[in-house]
CSV table of N, CA and C in Angstrom, one decimal:
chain,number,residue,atom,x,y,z
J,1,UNK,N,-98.9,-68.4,12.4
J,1,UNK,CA,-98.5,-67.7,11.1
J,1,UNK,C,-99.7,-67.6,10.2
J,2,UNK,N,-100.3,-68.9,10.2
J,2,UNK,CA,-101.8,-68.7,9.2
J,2,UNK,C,-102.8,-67.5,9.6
J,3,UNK,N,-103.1,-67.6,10.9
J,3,UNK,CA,-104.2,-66.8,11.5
J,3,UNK,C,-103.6,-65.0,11.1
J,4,UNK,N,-102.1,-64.6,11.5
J,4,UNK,CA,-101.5,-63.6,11.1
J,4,UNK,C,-101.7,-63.3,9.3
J,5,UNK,N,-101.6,-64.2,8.9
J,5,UNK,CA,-101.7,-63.5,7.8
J,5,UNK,C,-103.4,-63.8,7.3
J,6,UNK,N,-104.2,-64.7,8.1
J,6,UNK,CA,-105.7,-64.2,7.3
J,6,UNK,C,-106.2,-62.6,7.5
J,7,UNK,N,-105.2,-62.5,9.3
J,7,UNK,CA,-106.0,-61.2,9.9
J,7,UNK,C,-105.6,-60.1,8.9
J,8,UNK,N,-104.5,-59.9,8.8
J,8,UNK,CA,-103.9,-58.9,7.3
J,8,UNK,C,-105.0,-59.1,6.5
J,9,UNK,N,-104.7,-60.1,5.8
J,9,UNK,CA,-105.7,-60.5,4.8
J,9,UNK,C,-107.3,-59.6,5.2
J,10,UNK,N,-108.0,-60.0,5.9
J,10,UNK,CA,-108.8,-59.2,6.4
J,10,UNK,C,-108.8,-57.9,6.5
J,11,UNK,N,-107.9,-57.4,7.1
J,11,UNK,CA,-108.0,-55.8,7.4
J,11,UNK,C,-107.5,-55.1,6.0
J,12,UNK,N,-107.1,-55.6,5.3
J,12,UNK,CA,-106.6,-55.1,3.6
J,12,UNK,C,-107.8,-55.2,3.0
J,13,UNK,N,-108.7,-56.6,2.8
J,13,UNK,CA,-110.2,-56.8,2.1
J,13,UNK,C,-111.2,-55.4,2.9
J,14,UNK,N,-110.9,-55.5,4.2
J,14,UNK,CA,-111.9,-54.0,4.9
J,14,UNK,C,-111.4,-52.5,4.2
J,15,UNK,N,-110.0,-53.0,4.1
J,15,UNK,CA,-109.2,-51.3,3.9
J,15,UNK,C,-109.9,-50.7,2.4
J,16,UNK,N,-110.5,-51.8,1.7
J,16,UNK,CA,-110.9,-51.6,0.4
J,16,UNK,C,-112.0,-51.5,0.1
J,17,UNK,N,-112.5,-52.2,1.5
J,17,UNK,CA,-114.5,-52.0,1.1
J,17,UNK,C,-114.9,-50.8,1.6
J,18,UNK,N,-114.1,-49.8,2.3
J,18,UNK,CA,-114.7,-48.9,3.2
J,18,UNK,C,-114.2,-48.1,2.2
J,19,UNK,N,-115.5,-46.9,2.0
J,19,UNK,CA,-114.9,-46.1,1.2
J,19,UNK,C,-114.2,-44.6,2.2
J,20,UNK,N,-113.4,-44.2,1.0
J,20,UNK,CA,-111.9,-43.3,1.7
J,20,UNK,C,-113.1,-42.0,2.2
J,21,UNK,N,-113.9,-41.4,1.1
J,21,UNK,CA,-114.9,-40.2,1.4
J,21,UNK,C,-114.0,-39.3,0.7
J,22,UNK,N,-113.5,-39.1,-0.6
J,22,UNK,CA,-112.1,-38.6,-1.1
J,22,UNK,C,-113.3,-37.9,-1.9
J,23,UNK,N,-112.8,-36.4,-1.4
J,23,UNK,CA,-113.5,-35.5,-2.5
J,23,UNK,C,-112.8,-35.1,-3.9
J,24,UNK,N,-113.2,-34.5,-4.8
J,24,UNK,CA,-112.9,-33.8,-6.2
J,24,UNK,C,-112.3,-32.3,-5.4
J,25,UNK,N,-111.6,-32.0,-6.0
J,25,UNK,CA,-110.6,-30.9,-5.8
J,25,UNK,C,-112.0,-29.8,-6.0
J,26,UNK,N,-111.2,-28.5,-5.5
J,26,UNK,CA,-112.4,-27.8,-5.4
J,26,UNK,C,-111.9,-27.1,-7.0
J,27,UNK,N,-113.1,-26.2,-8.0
J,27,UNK,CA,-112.8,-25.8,-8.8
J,27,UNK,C,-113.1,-23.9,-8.5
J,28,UNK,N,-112.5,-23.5,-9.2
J,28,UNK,CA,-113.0,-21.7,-8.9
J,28,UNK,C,-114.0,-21.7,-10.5
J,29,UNK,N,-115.1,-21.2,-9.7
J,29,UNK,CA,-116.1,-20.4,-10.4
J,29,UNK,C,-115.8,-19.3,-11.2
J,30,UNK,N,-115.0,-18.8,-11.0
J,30,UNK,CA,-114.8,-17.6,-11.9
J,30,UNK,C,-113.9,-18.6,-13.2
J,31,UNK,N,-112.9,-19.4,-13.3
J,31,UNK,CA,-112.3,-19.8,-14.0
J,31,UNK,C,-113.4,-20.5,-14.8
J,32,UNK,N,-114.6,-21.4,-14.6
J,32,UNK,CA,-115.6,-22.0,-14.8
J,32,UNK,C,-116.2,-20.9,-16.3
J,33,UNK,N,-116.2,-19.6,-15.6
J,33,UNK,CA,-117.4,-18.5,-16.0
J,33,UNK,C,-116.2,-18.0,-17.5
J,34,UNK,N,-115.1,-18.3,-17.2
J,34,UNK,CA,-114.2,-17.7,-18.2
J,34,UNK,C,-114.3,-18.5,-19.3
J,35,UNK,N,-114.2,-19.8,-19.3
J,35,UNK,CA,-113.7,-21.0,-20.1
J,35,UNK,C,-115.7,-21.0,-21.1
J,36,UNK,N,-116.5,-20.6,-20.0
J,36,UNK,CA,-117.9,-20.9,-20.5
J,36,UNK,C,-117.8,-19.6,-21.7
J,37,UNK,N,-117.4,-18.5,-20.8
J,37,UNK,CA,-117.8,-17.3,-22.3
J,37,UNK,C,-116.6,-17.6,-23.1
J,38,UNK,N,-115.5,-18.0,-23.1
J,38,UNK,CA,-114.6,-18.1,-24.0
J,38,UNK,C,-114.4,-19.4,-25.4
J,39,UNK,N,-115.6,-20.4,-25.1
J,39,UNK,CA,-115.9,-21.3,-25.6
J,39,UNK,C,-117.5,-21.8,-26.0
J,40,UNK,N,-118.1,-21.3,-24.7
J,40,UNK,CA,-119.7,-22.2,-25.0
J,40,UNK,C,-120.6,-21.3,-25.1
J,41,UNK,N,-120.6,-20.0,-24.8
J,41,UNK,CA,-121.4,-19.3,-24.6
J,41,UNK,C,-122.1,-18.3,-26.4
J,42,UNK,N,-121.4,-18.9,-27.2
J,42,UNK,CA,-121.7,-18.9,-28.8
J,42,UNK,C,-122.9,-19.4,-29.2
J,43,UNK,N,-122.6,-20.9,-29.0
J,43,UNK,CA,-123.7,-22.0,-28.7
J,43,UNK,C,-124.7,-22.0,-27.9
J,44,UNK,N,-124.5,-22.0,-26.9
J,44,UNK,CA,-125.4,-22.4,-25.8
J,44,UNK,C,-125.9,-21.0,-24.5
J,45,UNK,N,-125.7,-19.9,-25.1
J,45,UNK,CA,-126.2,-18.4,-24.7
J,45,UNK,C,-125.8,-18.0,-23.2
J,46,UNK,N,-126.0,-16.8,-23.3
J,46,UNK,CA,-125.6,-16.4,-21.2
J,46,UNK,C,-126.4,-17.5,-20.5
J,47,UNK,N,-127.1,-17.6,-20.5
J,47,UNK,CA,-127.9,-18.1,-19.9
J,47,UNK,C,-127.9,-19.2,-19.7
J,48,UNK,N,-127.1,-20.0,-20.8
J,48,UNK,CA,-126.9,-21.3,-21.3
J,48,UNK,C,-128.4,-22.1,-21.7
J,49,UNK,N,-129.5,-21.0,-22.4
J,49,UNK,CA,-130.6,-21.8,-22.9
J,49,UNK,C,-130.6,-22.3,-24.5
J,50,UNK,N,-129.5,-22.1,-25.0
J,50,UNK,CA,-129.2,-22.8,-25.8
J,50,UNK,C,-129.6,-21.9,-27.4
J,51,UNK,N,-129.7,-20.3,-27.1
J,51,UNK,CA,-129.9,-19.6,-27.7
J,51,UNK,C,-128.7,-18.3,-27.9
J,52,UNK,N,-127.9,-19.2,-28.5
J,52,UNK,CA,-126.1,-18.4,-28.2
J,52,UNK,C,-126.5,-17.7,-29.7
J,53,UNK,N,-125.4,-16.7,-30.3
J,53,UNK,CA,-125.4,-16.4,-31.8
J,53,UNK,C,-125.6,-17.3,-32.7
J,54,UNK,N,-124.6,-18.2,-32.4
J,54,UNK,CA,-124.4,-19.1,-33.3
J,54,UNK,C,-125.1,-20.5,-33.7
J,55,UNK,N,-126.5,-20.2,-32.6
J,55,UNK,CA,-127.7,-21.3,-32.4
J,55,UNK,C,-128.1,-21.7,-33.6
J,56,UNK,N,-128.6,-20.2,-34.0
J,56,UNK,CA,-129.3,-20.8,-35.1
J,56,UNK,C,-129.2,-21.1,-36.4
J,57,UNK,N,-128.0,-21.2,-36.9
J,57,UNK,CA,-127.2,-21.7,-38.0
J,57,UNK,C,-126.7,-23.2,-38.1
J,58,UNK,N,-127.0,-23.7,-36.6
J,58,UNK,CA,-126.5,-25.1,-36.5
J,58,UNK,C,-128.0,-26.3,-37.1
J,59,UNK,N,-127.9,-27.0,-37.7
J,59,UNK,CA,-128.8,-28.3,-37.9
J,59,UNK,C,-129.2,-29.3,-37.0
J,60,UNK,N,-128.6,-29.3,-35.7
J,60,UNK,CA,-129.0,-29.4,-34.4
J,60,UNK,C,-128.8,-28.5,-33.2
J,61,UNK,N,-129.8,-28.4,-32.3
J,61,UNK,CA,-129.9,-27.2,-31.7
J,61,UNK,C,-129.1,-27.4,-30.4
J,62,UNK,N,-128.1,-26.5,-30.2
J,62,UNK,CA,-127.2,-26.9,-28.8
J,62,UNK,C,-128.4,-26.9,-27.6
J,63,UNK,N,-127.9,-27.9,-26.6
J,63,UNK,CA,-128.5,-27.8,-25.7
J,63,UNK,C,-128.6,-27.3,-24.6
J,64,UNK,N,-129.8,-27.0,-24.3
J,64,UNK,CA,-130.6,-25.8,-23.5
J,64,UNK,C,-130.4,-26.4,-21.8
J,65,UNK,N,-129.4,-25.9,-21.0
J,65,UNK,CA,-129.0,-26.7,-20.0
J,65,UNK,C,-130.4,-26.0,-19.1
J,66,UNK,N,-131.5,-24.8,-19.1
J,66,UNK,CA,-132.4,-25.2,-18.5
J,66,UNK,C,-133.5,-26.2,-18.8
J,67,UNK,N,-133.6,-26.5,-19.2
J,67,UNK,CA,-134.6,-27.9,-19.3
J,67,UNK,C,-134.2,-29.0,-18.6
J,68,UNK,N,-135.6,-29.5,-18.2
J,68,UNK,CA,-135.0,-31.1,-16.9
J,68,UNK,C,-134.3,-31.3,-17.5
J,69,UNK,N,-134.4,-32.2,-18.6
J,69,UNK,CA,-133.9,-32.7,-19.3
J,69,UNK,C,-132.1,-32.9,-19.0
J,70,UNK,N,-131.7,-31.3,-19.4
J,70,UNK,CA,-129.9,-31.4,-18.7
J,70,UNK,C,-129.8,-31.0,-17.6
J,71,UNK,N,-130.9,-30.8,-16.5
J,71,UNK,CA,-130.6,-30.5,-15.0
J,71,UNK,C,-130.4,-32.0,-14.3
J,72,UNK,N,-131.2,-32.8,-15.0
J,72,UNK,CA,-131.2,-34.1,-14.9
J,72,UNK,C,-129.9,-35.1,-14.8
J,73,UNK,N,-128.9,-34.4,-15.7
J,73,UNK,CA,-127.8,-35.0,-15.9
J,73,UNK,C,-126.5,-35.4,-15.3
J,74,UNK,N,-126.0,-36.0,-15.0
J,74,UNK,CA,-125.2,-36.0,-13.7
J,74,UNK,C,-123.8,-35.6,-14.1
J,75,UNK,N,-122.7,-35.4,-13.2
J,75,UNK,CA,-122.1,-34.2,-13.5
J,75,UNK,C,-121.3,-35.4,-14.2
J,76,UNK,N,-120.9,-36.4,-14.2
J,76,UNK,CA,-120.1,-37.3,-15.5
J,76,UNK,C,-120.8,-37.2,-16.7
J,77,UNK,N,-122.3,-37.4,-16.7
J,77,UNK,CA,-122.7,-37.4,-18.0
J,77,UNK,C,-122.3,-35.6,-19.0
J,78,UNK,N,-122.5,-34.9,-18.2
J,78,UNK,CA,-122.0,-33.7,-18.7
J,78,UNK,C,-120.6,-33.7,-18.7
J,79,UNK,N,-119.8,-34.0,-17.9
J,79,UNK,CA,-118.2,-34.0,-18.2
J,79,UNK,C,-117.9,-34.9,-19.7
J,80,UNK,N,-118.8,-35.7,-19.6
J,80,UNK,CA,-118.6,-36.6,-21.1
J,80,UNK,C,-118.5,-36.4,-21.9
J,81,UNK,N,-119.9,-35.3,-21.9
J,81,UNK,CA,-120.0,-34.6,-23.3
J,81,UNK,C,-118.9,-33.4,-24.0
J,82,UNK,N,-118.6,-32.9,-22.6
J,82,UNK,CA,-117.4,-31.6,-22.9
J,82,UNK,C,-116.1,-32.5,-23.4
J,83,UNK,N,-116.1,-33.6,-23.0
J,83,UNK,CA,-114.9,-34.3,-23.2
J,83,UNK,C,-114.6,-34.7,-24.4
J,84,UNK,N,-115.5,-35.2,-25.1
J,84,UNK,CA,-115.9,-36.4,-25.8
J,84,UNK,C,-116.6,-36.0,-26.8
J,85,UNK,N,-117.7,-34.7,-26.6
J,85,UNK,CA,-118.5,-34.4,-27.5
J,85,UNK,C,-119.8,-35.3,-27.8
J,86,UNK,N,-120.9,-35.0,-28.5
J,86,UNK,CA,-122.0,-35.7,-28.8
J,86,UNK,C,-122.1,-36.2,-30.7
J,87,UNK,N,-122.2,-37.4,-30.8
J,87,UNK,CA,-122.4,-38.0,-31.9
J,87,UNK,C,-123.8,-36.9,-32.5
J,88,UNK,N,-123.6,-36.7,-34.2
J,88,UNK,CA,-124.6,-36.6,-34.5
J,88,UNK,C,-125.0,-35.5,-34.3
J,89,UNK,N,-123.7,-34.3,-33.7
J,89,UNK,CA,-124.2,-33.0,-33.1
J,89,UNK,C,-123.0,-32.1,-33.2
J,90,UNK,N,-123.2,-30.6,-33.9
J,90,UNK,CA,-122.2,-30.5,-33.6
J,90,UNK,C,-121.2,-29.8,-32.6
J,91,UNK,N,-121.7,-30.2,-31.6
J,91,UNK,CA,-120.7,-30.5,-30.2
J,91,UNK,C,-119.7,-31.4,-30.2
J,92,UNK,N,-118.3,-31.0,-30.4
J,92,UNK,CA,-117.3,-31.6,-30.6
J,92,UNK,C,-116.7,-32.0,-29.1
J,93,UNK,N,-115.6,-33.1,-29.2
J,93,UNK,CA,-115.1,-32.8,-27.9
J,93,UNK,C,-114.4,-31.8,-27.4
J,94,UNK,N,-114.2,-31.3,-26.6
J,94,UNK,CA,-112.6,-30.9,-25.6
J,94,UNK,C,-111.8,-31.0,-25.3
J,95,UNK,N,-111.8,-32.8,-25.2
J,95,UNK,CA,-110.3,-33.2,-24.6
J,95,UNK,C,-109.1,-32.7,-25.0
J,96,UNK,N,-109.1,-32.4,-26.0
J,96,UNK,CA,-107.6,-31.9,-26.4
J,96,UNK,C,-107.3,-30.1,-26.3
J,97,UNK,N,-108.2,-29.4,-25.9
J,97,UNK,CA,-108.3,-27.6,-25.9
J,97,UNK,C,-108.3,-27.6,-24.5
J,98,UNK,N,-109.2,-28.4,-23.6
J,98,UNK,CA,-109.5,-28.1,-22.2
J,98,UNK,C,-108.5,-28.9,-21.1
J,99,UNK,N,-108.0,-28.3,-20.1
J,99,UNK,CA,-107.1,-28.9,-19.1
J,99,UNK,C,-108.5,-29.7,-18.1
J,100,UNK,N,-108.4,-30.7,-17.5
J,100,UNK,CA,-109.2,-31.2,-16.6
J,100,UNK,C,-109.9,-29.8,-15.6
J,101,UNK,N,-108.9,-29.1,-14.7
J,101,UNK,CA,-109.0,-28.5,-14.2
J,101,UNK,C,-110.5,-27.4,-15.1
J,102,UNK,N,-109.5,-27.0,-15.9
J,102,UNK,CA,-111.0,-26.6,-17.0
J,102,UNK,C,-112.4,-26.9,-17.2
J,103,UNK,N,-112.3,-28.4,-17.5
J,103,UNK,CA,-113.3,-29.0,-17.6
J,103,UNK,C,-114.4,-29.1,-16.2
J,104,UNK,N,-113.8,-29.2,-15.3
J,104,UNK,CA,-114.3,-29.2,-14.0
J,104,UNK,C,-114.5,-27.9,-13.7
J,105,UNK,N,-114.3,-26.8,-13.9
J,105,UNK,CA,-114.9,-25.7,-13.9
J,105,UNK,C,-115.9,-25.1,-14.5
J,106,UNK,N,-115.9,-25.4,-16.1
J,106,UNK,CA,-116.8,-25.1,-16.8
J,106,UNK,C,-118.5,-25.7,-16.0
J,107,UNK,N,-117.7,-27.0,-15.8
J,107,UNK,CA,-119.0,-28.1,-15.3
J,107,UNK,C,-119.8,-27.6,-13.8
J,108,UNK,N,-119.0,-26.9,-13.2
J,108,UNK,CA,-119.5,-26.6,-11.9
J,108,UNK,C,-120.2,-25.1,-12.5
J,109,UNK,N,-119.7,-24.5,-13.7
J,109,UNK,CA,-120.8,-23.3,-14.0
J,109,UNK,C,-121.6,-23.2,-14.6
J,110,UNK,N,-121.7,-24.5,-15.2
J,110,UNK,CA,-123.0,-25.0,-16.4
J,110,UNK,C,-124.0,-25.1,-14.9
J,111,UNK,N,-123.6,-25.8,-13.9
J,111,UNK,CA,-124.2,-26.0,-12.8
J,111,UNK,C,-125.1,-24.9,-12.0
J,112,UNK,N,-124.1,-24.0,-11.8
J,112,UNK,CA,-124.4,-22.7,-11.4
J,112,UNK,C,-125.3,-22.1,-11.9
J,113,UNK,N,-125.7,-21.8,-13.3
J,113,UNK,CA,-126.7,-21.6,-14.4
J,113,UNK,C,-128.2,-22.7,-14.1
J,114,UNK,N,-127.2,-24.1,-14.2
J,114,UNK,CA,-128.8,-24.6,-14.2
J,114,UNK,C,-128.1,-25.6,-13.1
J,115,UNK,N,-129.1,-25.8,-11.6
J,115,UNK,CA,-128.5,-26.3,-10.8
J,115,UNK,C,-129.4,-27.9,-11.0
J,116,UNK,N,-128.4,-29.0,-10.6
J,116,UNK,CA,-128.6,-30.6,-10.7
J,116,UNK,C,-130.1,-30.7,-10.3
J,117,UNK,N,-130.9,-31.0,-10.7
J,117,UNK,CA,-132.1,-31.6,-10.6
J,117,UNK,C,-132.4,-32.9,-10.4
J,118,UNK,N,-132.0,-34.2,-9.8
J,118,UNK,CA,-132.3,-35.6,-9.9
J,118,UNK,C,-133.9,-35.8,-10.7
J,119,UNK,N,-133.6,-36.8,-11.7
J,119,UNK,CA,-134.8,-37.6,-12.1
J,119,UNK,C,-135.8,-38.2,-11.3
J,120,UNK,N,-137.3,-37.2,-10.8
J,120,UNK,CA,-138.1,-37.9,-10.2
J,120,UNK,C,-138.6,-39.7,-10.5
J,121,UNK,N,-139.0,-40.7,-10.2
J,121,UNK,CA,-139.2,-42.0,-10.6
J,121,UNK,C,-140.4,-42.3,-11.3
């Protein structure tokens, strides 16, 4: 009976260390490109260099997603921002205007514009 339930025991401890390989749902691009001109593209321009209409009346400058700097950023650290918004900026959050689904599209077209760069060392 012991050995029976360490082996459980074991194969539950493996069932958890192995990871599943569970991907993020896929998002559509075009929905992405809607949510961007219908929200970010004021701010943060076609292009998303951060030179929208409404750039330059702001006291901090929205950010210019080509620069390392936000190619650099990983796709949580940008979902954060849309979420959550940035202190000290006025980039508000989303959470409450944007569906996940949304959010994850927007993020895959900020992408599209300026694609993920990792931080050299």
């Amino acid at each position: 009976m012991k050995a029976r339930i360490m082996v459980w025991s074991l194969l539950l401890l493996i069932g958890w260390a192995i990871p599943t390989g569970a991907q993020e749902p896929q998002v559509d691009p075009l929905q992405g490109e809607i949510v961007y001109q219908a929200h970010c593209v004021r701010c943060h321009g076609i292009q998303g260099k951060g030179d929208g209409p409404d750039a330059s009346g702001l006291l901090v400058p929205p950010a210019n997603f080509q620069r390392m700097e936000s190619r650099a950023k990983s796709e949580t650290d940008l979902r954060s921002a849309i979420i959550w918004g940035l202190a000290f900026s006025p980039m508000h959050g989303w959470w409450d205007k944007l569906s996940v689904e949304e959010i994850r599209a927007v993020t895959a077209y900020i992408r599209r514009l300026a694609p993920y760069e990792p931080p050299v060392p």
